[in-house]
Short mmCIF file of C-alpha atoms and ligand atoms in Angstrom, two decimals:
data_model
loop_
_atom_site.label_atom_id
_atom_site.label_comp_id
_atom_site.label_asym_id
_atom_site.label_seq_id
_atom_site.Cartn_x
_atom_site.Cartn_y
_atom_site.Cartn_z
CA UNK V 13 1.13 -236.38 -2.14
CA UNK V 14 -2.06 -235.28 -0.67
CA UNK V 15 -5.34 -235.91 -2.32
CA UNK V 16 -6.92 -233.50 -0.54
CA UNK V 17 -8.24 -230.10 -2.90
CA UNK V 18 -10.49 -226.27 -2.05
CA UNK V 19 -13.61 -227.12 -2.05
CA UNK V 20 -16.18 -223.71 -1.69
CA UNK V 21 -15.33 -221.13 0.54
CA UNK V 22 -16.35 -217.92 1.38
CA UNK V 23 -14.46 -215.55 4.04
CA UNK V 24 -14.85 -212.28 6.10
CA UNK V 25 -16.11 -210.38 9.22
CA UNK V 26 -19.17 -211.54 11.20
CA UNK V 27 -21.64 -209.62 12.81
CA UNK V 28 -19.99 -205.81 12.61
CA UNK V 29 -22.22 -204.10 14.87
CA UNK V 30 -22.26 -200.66 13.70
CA UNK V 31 -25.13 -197.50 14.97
CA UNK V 32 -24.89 -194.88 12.56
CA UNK V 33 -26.46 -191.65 14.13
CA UNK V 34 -28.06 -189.12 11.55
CA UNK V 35 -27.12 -185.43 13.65
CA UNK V 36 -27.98 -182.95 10.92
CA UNK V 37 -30.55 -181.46 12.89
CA UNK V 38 -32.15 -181.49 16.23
CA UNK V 39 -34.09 -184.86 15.63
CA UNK V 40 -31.84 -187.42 15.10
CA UNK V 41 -32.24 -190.86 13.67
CA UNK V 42 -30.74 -194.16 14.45
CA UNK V 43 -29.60 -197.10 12.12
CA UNK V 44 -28.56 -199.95 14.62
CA UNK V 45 -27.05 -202.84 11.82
CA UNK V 46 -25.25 -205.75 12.36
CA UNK V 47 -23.27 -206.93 9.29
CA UNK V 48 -21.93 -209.77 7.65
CA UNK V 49 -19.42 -209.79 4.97
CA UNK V 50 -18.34 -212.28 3.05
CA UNK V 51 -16.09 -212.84 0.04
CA UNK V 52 -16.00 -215.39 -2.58
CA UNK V 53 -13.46 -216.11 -5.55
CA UNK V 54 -10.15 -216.86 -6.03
CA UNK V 55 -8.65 -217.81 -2.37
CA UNK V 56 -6.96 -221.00 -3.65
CA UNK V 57 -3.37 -219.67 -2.61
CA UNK V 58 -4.40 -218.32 0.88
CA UNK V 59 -5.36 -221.88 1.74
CA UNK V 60 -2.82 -224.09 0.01
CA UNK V 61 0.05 -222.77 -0.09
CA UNK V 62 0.01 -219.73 2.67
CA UNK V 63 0.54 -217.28 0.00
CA UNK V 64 -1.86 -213.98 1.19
CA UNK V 65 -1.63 -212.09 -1.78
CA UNK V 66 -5.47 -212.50 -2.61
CA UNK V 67 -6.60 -212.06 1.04
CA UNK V 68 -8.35 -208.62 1.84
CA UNK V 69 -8.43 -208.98 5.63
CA UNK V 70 -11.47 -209.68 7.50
CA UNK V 71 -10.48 -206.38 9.83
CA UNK V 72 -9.95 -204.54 6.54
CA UNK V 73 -13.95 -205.72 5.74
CA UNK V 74 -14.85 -204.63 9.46
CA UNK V 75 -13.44 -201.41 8.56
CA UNK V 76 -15.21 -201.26 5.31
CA UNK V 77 -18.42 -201.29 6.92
CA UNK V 78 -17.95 -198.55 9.78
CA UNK V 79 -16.07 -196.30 7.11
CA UNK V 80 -19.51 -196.94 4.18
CA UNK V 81 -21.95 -196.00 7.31
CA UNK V 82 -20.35 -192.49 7.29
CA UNK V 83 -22.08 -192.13 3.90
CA UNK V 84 -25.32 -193.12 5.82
CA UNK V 85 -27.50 -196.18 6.14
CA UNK V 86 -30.68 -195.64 4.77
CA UNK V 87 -31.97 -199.10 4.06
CA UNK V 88 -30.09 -202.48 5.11
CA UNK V 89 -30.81 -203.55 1.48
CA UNK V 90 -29.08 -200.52 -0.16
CA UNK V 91 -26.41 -200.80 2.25
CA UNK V 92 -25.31 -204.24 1.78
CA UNK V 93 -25.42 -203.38 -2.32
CA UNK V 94 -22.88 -200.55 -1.64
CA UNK V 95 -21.05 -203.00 -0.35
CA UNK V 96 -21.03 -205.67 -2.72
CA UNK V 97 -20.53 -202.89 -5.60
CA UNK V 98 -17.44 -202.08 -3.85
CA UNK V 99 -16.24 -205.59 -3.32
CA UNK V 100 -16.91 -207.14 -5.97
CA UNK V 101 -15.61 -204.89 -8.08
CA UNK V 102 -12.29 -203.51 -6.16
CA UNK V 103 -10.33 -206.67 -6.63
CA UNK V 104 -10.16 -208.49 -9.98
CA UNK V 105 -10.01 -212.14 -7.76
CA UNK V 106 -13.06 -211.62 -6.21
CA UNK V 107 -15.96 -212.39 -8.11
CA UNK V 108 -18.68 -212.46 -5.68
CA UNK V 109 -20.14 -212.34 -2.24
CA UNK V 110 -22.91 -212.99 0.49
CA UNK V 111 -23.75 -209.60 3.11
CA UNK V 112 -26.00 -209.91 5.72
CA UNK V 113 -27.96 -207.62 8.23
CA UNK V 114 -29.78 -207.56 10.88
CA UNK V 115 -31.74 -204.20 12.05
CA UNK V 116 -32.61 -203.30 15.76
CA UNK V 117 -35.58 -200.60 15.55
CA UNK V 118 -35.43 -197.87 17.75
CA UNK V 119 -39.00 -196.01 18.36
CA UNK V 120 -38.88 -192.52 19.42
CA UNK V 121 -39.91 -192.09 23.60
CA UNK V 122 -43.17 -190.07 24.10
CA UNK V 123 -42.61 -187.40 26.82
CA UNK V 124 -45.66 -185.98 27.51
CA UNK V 125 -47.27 -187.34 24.56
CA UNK V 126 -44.47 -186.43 22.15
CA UNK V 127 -41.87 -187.65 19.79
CA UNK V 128 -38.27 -187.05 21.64
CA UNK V 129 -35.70 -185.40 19.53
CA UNK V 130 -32.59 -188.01 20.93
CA UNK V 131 -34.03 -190.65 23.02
CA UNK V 132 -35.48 -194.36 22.10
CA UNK V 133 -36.83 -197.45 22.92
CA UNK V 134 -36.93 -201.38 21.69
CA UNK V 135 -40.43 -202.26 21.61
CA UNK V 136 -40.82 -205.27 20.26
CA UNK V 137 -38.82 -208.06 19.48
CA UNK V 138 -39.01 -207.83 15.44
CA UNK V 139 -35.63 -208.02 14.05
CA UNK V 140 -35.33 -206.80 10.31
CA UNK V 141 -33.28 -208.51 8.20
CA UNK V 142 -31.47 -208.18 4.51
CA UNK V 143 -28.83 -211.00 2.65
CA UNK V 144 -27.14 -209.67 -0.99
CA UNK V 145 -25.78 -212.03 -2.68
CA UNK V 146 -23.71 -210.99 -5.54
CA UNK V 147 -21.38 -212.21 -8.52
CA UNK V 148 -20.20 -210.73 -11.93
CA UNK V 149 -23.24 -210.60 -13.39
CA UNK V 150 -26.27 -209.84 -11.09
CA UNK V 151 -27.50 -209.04 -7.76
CA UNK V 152 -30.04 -210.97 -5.23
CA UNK V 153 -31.82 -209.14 -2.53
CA UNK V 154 -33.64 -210.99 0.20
CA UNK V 155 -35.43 -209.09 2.53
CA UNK V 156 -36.98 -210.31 5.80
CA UNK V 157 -37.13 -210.61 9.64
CA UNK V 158 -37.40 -212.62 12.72
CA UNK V 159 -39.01 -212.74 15.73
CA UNK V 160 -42.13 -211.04 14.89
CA UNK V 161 -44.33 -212.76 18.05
CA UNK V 162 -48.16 -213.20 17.13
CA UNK V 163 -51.20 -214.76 18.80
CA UNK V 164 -54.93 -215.25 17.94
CA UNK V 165 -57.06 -215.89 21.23
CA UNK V 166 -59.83 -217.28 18.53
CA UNK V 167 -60.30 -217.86 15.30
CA UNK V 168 -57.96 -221.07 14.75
CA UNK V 169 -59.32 -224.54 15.11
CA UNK V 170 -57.41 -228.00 14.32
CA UNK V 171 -59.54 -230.96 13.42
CA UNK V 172 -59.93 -234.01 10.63
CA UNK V 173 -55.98 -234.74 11.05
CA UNK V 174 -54.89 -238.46 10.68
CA UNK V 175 -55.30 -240.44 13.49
CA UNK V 176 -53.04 -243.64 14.52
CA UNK V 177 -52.62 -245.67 17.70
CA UNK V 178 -49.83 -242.74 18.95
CA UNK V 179 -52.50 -239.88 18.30
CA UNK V 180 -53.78 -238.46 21.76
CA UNK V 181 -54.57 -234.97 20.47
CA UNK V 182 -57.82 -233.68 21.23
CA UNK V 183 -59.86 -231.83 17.86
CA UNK V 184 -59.73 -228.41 18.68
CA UNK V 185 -62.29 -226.36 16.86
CA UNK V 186 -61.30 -223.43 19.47
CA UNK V 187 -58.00 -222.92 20.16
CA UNK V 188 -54.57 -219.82 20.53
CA UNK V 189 -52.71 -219.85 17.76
CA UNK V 190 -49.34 -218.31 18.50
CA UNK V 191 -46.15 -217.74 16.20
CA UNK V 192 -42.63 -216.05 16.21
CA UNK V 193 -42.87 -214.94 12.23
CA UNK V 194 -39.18 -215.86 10.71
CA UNK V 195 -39.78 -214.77 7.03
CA UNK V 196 -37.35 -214.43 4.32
CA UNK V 197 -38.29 -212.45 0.68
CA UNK V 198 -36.47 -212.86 -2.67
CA UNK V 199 -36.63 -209.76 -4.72
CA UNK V 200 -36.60 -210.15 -8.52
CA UNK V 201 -35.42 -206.79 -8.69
CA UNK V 202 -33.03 -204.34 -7.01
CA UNK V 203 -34.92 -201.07 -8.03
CA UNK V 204 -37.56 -201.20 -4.80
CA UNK V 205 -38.29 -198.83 -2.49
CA UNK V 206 -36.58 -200.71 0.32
CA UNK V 207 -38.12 -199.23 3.71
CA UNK V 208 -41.56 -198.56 1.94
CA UNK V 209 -41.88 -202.06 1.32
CA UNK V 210 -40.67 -203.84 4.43
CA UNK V 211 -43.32 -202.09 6.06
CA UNK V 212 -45.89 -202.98 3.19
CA UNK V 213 -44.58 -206.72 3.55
CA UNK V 214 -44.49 -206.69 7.38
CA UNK V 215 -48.35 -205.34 7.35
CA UNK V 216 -49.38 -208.07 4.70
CA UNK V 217 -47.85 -210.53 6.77
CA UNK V 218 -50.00 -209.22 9.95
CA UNK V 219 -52.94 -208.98 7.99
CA UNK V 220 -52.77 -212.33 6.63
CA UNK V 221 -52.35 -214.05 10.54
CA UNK V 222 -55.00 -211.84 11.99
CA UNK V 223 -58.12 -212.28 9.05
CA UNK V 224 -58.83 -215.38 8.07
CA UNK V 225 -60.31 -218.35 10.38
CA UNK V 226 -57.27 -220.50 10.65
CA UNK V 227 -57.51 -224.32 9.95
CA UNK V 228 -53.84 -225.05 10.56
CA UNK V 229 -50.68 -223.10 11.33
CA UNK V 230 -49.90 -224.55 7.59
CA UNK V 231 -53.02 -222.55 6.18
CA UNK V 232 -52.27 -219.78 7.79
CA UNK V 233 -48.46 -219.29 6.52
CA UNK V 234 -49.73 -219.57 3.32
CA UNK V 235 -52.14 -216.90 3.18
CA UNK V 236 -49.72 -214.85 4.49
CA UNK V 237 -47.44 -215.13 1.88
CA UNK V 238 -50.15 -215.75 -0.68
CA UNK V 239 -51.13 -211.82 0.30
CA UNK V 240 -47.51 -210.55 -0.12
CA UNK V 241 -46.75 -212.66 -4.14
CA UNK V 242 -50.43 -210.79 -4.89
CA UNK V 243 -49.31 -207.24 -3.93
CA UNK V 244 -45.84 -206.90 -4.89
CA UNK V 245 -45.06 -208.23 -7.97
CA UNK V 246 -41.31 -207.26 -7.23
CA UNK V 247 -41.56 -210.36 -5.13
CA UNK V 248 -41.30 -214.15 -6.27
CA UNK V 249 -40.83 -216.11 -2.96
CA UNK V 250 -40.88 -216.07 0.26
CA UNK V 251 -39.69 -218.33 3.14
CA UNK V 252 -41.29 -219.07 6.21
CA UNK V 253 -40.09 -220.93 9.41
CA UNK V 254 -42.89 -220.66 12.56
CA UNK V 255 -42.78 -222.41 15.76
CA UNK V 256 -46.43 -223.25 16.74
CA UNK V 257 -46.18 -222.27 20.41
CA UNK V 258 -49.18 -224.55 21.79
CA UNK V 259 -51.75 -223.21 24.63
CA UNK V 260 -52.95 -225.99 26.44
CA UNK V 261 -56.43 -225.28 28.00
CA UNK V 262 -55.91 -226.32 31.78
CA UNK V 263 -58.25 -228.48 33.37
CA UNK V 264 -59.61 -226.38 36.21
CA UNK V 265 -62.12 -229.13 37.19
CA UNK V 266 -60.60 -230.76 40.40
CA UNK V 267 -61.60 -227.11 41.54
CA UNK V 268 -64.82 -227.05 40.71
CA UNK V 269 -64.25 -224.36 38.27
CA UNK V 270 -65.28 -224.41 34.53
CA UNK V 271 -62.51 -223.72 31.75
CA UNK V 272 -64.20 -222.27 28.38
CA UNK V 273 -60.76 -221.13 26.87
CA UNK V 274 -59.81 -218.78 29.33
CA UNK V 275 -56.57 -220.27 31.39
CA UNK V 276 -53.82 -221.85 29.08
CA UNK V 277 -50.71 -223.43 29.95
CA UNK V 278 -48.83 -221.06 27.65
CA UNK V 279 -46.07 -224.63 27.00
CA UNK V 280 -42.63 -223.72 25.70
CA UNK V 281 -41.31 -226.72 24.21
CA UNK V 282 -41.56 -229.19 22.26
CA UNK V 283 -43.24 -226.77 19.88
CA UNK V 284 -44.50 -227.60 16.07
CA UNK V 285 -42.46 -226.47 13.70
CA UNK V 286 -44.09 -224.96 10.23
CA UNK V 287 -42.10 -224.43 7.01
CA UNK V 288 -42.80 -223.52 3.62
CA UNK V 289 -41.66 -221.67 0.81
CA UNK V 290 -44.57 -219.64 -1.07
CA UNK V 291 -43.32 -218.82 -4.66
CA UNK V 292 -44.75 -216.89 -7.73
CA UNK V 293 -46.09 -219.31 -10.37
CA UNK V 294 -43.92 -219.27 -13.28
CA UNK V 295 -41.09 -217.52 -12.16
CA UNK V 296 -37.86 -218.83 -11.93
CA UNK V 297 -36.24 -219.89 -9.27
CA UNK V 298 -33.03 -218.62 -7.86
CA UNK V 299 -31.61 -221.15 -5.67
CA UNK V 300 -28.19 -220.38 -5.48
CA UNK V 301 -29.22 -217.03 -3.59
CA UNK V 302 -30.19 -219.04 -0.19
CA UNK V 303 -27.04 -221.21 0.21
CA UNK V 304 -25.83 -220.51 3.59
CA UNK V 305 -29.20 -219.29 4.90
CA UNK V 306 -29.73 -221.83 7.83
CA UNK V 307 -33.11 -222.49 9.79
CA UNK V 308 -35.35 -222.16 6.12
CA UNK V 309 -36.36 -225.32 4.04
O1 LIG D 414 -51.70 -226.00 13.05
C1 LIG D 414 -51.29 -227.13 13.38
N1 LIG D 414 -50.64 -227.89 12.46
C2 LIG D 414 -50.15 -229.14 12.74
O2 LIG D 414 -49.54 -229.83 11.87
C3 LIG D 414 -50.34 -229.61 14.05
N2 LIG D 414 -49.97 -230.78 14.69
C4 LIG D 414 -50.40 -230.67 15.97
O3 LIG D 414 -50.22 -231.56 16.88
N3 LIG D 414 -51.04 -229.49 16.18
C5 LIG D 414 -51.02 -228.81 15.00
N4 LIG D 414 -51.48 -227.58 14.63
#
């Protein structure tokens, strides 16, 4: 007799890569996603006792995702709530879910100064990013992205830290500050204007690293999300995880050559690494919506 019992589980198809190609007329548009799908609810059986009754195939969720894309993909948020709709509701032993997606952009190539009809580019290394998670009763939408590479050459300084006998940092009140943004956004709502505001968020979240004299990586990833809870009150928290990539002013001297802040060792690790969660005062919290979500506190 085995004392061993299901504890949570969740199953499905990782990382469908799926380009959906809009053709209706000349100028087409591209929706590079890659999806996660993942079921919860009554899987007891499949795990047990090797019954599979209650097991929708993880190729049958791969093909679930290509066949929805047909219908089009205009938003990785609306998408992933098709799909939970559909899941969640085809099958009375599943009673919830987690889908996740990650967008490529594509720009349009300028030939000759203008938009092509057919052919793109990946500028940039922002990744967009969406996670529903859904049950019986309601629906959480987190909107986000990754990778979004940023760097002040002024306008940062880092001084009046704690010192100790280990502390060989110099005050800095002139220094790069450089970030990859990884930011995650919990909706309180699902009736947004998903592409509208991604691109409202993303511009906040600019705005807020370029503007204000930084004291601290730490300041700064507040403001940024202090700028997003102020505009868009269909937002109550966000997450943030930034790597401070560190410029290290290199001492020219043994040349004979000044160095005001002009040639950095641009170092790539160790790096500091700045979390936080920025939330709406007074609403409540959803917690249960960022299980699974690795790399945020
Ligand atoms: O913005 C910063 N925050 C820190 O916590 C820190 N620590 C450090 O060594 N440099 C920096 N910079």
């Amino acid at each position: 007799m085995s004392n061993a019992i299901l504890g949570k589980n969740q199953y499905g198809k990782a990382e469908v890569h799926v380009v959906r190609v809009k053709r209706d007329t000349e100028r087409h548009e591209i929706a590079d996603l890659n999806v996660t799908s993942q079921l919860r609810g009554d899987f007891e059986e499949v795990h047990s006792t090797g019954n599979n009754a209650h097991c929708l195939p993880t190729d049958t969720q791969k093909n679930t995702v290509f066949a929805f894309a047909k219908s089009g993909i205009e938003s990785p948020e609306q998408f992933l709530l098709g799909l939970a709709d559909h899941f969640i509701t085809g099958w009375s032993w599943v009673d919830g879910g987690r889908w996740e997606a990650e967008q490529s952009k594509w720009d349009r190539i300028l030939v000759d100064g203008a938009e092509h009809d057919h052919s793109f580019v990946r500028n940039g290394t922002e990744t967009r990013t969406a996670v529903v998670v859904g049950d019986g009763e309601s629906r959480t939408v987190i909107g986000g992205l990754h990778s979004l590479t940023v760097l002040k050459s002024t306008g940062s300084e880092f001084v009046g830290y704690e010192k100790d006998k280990y502390t060989t940092l110099p005050e800095a009140t002139d220094r790069i500050l450089a970030t990859d943004v990884a930011a995650r956004w919990r909706f309180n709502t699902t009736d947004v204007d998903w592409n509208a505001t991604y691109e409202s968020v993303k511009a906040l979240l600019l705005e807020g690293f370029a503007e204000k004299h930084s004291t601290a990586l730490q300041q700064t990833l507040f403001q940024m999300g202090e700028k997003v809870i102020d505009a868009h009150p269909e937002i109550d928290e966000l997450k943030f995880s930034m790597p401070n990539k560190h410029h290290f002013v290199v001492d020219l001297s043994p040349f004979g050559l000044d160095n005001p802040n002009e040639v950095f060792y641009a170092a790539d690790r160790p790096y500091g690494l700045i979390e936080a969660t920025v939330l709406r005062d007074g609403a409540p919290m959803v917690e249960k919506a960022w299980d699974g979500i690795a790399g945020f506190c």
